[in-house]
Short mmCIF file of C-alpha atoms and ligand atoms in Angstrom, two decimals:
data_model
loop_
_atom_site.label_atom_id
_atom_site.label_comp_id
_atom_site.label_asym_id
_atom_site.label_seq_id
_atom_site.Cartn_x
_atom_site.Cartn_y
_atom_site.Cartn_z
CA MET A 10 0.00 0.00 0.00
CA THR A 11 1.43 3.42 -0.92
CA ASN A 12 1.31 6.24 1.59
CA GLN A 13 0.35 9.20 -0.61
CA LEU A 14 1.51 12.63 0.46
CA PRO A 15 -0.97 15.53 0.41
CA THR A 16 -0.44 17.89 -2.53
CA LEU A 17 0.69 21.50 -2.48
CA ASP A 18 -0.55 23.51 -5.44
CA VAL A 19 -0.15 27.19 -6.30
CA CYS A 20 -2.93 29.25 -7.91
CA PHE A 21 -1.22 32.22 -9.57
CA SER A 22 -4.27 34.51 -9.58
CA PRO A 23 -7.79 34.59 -8.11
CA GLU A 24 -9.01 34.59 -11.75
CA LEU A 25 -7.75 31.00 -12.02
CA LEU A 26 -9.62 29.82 -8.90
CA PRO A 27 -12.54 28.37 -10.91
CA LEU A 28 -10.00 25.78 -12.15
CA TYR A 29 -9.22 24.68 -8.56
CA ASP A 30 -11.61 22.70 -6.42
CA LEU A 31 -10.91 24.03 -2.92
CA ARG A 32 -13.39 21.74 -1.16
CA GLY A 33 -11.66 19.48 1.35
CA LYS A 34 -8.45 21.53 1.03
CA VAL A 35 -6.62 24.24 2.93
CA ALA A 36 -6.26 27.58 1.12
CA VAL A 37 -3.30 29.75 2.10
CA VAL A 38 -4.19 33.23 0.84
CA VAL A 39 -1.19 35.43 0.24
CA ASP A 40 -0.79 39.06 -0.74
CA ILE A 41 2.78 39.76 0.30
CA LEU A 42 2.55 43.40 -0.82
CA ARG A 43 0.82 44.15 1.38
CA ALA A 44 -2.59 42.98 2.55
CA THR A 45 -1.78 39.66 4.19
CA SER A 46 1.50 41.00 5.61
CA SER A 47 -0.49 43.83 7.20
CA ILE A 48 -3.19 41.46 8.50
CA VAL A 49 -0.57 39.21 10.14
CA THR A 50 1.11 42.28 11.65
CA ALA A 51 -2.22 43.65 12.90
CA LEU A 52 -3.07 40.45 14.78
CA ALA A 53 0.46 40.16 16.13
CA GLN A 54 0.09 43.70 17.53
CA GLY A 55 -3.05 42.82 19.46
CA VAL A 56 -5.89 43.53 17.03
CA THR A 57 -8.71 41.20 18.15
CA HIS A 58 -10.00 40.36 14.67
CA LEU A 59 -10.33 41.81 11.18
CA VAL A 60 -13.33 41.73 8.88
CA PRO A 61 -12.48 41.98 5.17
CA PHE A 62 -14.88 43.90 2.92
CA SER A 63 -15.03 44.19 -0.85
CA GLU A 64 -16.57 47.65 -1.00
CA LEU A 65 -15.00 50.79 0.46
CA ALA A 66 -18.35 52.21 1.62
CA GLU A 67 -19.16 49.02 3.52
CA CYS A 68 -15.79 49.17 5.23
CA GLN A 69 -16.14 52.86 6.13
CA ALA A 70 -19.59 52.21 7.59
CA GLN A 71 -18.13 49.85 10.22
CA ALA A 72 -16.66 52.84 12.09
CA ALA A 73 -20.13 53.38 13.56
CA ALA A 74 -19.96 49.88 15.05
CA GLY A 75 -16.65 50.63 16.78
CA TYR A 76 -14.28 49.24 14.17
CA LEU A 77 -11.05 50.88 13.11
CA THR A 78 -11.19 51.16 9.34
CA ALA A 79 -8.32 50.29 6.99
CA ALA A 80 -8.60 50.80 3.26
CA GLU A 81 -6.35 50.88 0.22
CA ARG A 82 -7.12 51.63 -3.39
CA ASP A 83 -4.35 51.67 -6.00
CA GLY A 84 -1.76 51.50 -3.25
CA ARG A 85 -2.94 54.61 -1.41
CA GLN A 86 -4.89 54.99 1.82
CA ALA A 87 -8.51 55.67 0.90
CA GLU A 88 -10.30 58.80 2.11
CA GLY A 89 -12.12 58.79 5.42
CA VAL A 90 -10.49 55.76 7.09
CA ASP A 91 -8.13 55.31 10.04
CA LEU A 92 -5.41 53.23 8.38
CA GLY A 93 -4.03 52.42 4.96
CA ASN A 94 -2.46 49.12 4.00
CA SER A 95 1.03 49.51 5.38
CA PRO A 96 2.07 47.07 8.12
CA PHE A 97 3.68 50.09 9.81
CA GLY A 98 0.18 51.45 10.44
CA TYR A 99 -0.09 48.72 13.08
CA LEU A 100 3.42 49.27 14.42
CA ASP A 101 4.08 52.99 14.60
CA GLY A 102 1.59 53.75 17.41
CA VAL A 103 0.00 56.71 15.59
CA VAL A 104 -3.32 54.84 15.69
CA PRO A 105 -3.54 52.65 18.82
CA VAL A 106 -4.61 49.20 17.62
CA ARG A 107 -4.29 46.84 20.60
CA GLY A 108 -7.68 45.45 21.62
CA ARG A 109 -9.43 46.96 18.58
CA CYS A 110 -11.17 45.21 15.71
CA VAL A 111 -10.47 46.34 12.14
CA ALA A 112 -12.66 46.51 9.05
CA ILE A 113 -10.35 46.24 6.02
CA THR A 114 -10.67 46.52 2.27
CA THR A 115 -7.85 46.31 -0.27
CA THR A 116 -7.68 45.98 -4.04
CA ASN A 117 -6.64 42.34 -4.27
CA GLY A 118 -5.96 40.72 -0.90
CA THR A 119 -9.42 40.95 0.68
CA ARG A 120 -10.98 39.83 -2.62
CA ALA A 121 -8.75 36.74 -2.71
CA LEU A 122 -9.84 35.87 0.85
CA HIS A 123 -13.53 35.98 -0.06
CA LEU A 124 -12.95 33.98 -3.25
CA SER A 125 -11.20 31.23 -1.25
CA ALA A 126 -14.06 30.67 1.19
CA ALA A 127 -14.98 27.29 -0.37
CA ALA A 128 -11.87 25.72 1.18
CA ASP A 129 -12.19 23.66 4.36
CA LYS A 130 -9.85 26.09 6.06
CA VAL A 131 -8.56 29.50 4.90
CA LEU A 132 -5.23 30.63 6.36
CA VAL A 133 -3.62 34.04 5.97
CA GLY A 134 -0.01 33.65 4.87
CA ALA A 135 2.95 36.01 4.59
CA PHE A 136 6.72 35.70 4.74
CA LEU A 137 6.30 37.19 8.22
CA ASN A 138 4.65 33.95 9.44
CA ILE A 139 5.80 31.42 6.82
CA GLY A 140 7.41 29.00 9.30
CA ALA A 141 4.29 28.90 11.46
CA ILE A 142 2.12 28.32 8.38
CA ALA A 143 4.39 25.45 7.26
CA GLU A 144 4.25 23.84 10.69
CA HIS A 145 0.46 24.18 10.82
CA LEU A 146 0.10 22.57 7.37
CA ARG A 147 2.38 19.68 8.39
CA ARG A 148 0.02 18.97 11.27
CA LEU A 149 -3.17 19.25 9.18
CA GLN A 150 -1.96 16.80 6.49
CA LYS A 151 -4.50 18.03 3.93
CA ASP A 152 -4.11 19.12 0.32
CA VAL A 153 -3.07 22.77 0.13
CA VAL A 154 -3.62 25.50 -2.46
CA VAL A 155 -1.61 28.70 -2.11
CA VAL A 156 -3.92 31.39 -3.49
CA CYS A 157 -1.88 34.32 -4.82
CA ALA A 158 -3.83 37.57 -4.69
CA GLY A 159 -1.86 38.97 -7.64
CA TRP A 160 -2.67 42.42 -8.96
CA LYS A 161 -6.09 43.04 -10.51
CA GLY A 162 -6.24 39.45 -11.74
CA ASN A 163 -2.69 39.33 -13.01
CA PHE A 164 0.24 37.14 -11.94
CA CYS A 165 2.70 38.77 -9.57
CA LEU A 166 6.22 37.80 -8.56
CA GLU A 167 6.06 38.33 -4.79
CA ASP A 168 3.06 36.08 -4.10
CA THR A 169 4.48 33.38 -6.37
CA LEU A 170 7.79 33.60 -4.49
CA PHE A 171 5.91 32.90 -1.27
CA GLY A 172 4.33 29.82 -2.92
CA GLY A 173 7.81 28.61 -3.89
CA ALA A 174 9.29 29.32 -0.46
CA LEU A 175 6.45 27.44 1.25
CA ALA A 176 6.82 24.51 -1.16
CA ALA A 177 10.58 24.44 -0.42
CA LEU A 178 9.85 24.21 3.31
CA LEU A 179 7.33 21.41 2.78
CA GLN A 180 9.10 19.39 0.10
CA THR A 181 9.48 16.27 2.24
CA ASP A 182 5.96 16.39 3.73
CA PHE A 183 3.92 17.27 0.64
CA ASP A 184 3.82 16.31 -3.01
CA THR A 185 5.30 19.45 -4.59
CA THR A 186 6.07 17.88 -7.96
CA SER A 187 2.73 17.04 -9.55
CA SER A 188 1.70 20.63 -10.32
CA ASP A 189 3.61 22.67 -12.91
CA ALA A 190 2.56 25.81 -11.04
CA THR A 191 4.30 24.59 -7.89
CA LEU A 192 7.39 23.55 -9.86
CA ALA A 193 7.54 27.01 -11.45
CA ALA A 194 7.11 28.71 -8.07
CA LEU A 195 9.90 26.56 -6.63
CA ASP A 196 12.22 27.45 -9.53
CA LEU A 197 11.42 31.13 -9.07
CA TRP A 198 12.17 30.88 -5.35
CA LYS A 199 15.51 29.18 -6.05
CA THR A 200 16.41 32.08 -8.34
CA ALA A 201 15.42 34.75 -5.83
CA GLU A 202 16.03 33.35 -2.35
CA ALA A 203 19.62 34.59 -1.95
CA ASP A 204 18.48 38.19 -2.44
CA VAL A 205 14.71 38.51 -2.35
CA ALA A 206 14.75 42.30 -2.00
CA GLY A 207 17.12 42.66 -4.96
CA TYR A 208 15.07 40.26 -7.04
CA LEU A 209 11.81 42.05 -6.29
CA LEU A 210 13.17 45.44 -7.34
CA LYS A 211 12.08 44.60 -10.87
CA SER A 212 8.55 43.62 -9.86
CA SER A 213 5.70 45.88 -10.91
CA HIS A 214 4.33 46.14 -7.39
CA VAL A 215 7.64 47.21 -5.87
CA ARG A 216 7.94 49.87 -8.58
CA ARG A 217 4.39 50.96 -7.71
CA LEU A 218 5.19 51.10 -3.97
CA ASN A 219 8.44 52.95 -4.61
CA SER A 220 6.53 55.61 -6.53
CA LEU A 221 4.37 55.94 -3.37
CA GLU A 222 7.52 56.15 -1.23
CA ALA A 223 6.66 52.86 0.48
CA HIS A 224 9.97 51.07 -0.12
CA LYS A 225 10.42 50.23 3.57
CA ASP A 226 7.14 48.28 3.40
CA MET A 227 8.68 45.84 0.92
CA GLU A 228 11.75 45.37 3.11
CA PHE A 229 9.52 44.58 6.09
CA CYS A 230 7.10 42.33 4.18
CA ILE A 231 9.87 39.99 2.97
CA ARG A 232 11.22 39.34 6.48
CA GLN A 233 10.72 35.69 7.37
CA ASP A 234 9.32 34.38 10.65
CA GLU A 235 8.83 37.69 12.37
CA TYR A 236 5.64 36.24 13.88
CA THR A 237 4.40 32.78 14.84
CA ILE A 238 0.67 33.35 14.50
CA VAL A 239 -1.50 31.53 11.95
CA PRO A 240 -4.54 33.70 11.18
CA VAL A 241 -7.69 31.89 10.05
CA PHE A 242 -10.50 33.41 7.97
CA GLN A 243 -13.77 31.87 9.08
CA ASP A 244 -17.39 33.08 9.25
CA GLY A 245 -16.36 36.42 7.78
CA ARG A 246 -13.68 37.16 10.37
CA ILE A 247 -9.92 36.82 10.48
CA THR A 248 -8.67 35.83 13.94
O1 LIG B 310 -4.20 44.82 -3.41
C1 LIG B 310 -4.01 44.67 -2.22
O2 LIG B 310 -4.68 43.91 -1.53
C2 LIG B 310 -2.94 45.51 -1.58
O3 LIG B 310 -2.14 44.71 -0.78
C3 LIG B 310 -2.18 46.33 -2.57
S1 LIG B 310 -1.13 47.52 -1.87
O4 LIG B 310 0.12 46.89 -1.50
O5 LIG B 310 -1.72 48.13 -0.73
O6 LIG B 310 -0.87 48.49 -2.93
#
């Protein structure tokens, strides 16, 4: 009798999700720049939970219910909210976040979370918590799909690099060879891992963030294992 390993697949964009059956699987949603990195940071800094919204108006309306509001559109903080989408918003102390709940909307990351809800379990992944995510997946022993948030439906380098880095960590526990997407992500990671920041300088999102003077965000978001939390998106909340 063969002891089959669970599979680890990588979905390069939410637009490709209809090709993936998430039922019975674990989805690891990743938007390295910057939504899932900010969500992980928020929870690590004592935010009680976050509720992701698709529409800006819906998110803004949660202020009346006591939520802090965080919103990004085209990389910039939206009007009329407390926070943008920089992880430093949860670290710099300008807006006290400990003990607060946060309503959040971003261009790609919060959309990818909602689109992954068919999975048995939806985890929020980032380089900041990659080791904890890997350990959690080893324990669950279920098929995994890394859902890359991408940019407006397009492939992006940084989320794919996370897929490759996670696959590299799990190579002996998961089947990382049966999906061409995972093989490609692994190859990309091998190319970039010695100098992730240098590699990502050419990415469209880093160029976009640089034009917004948010270069330090990229440097923070590629740090590995800053936190050991494994956020879960369930019943509309991330905890
Ligand atoms: O699209 C998103 O979810 C954001 O992470 C994009 S940005 O980094 O805030 O520009």
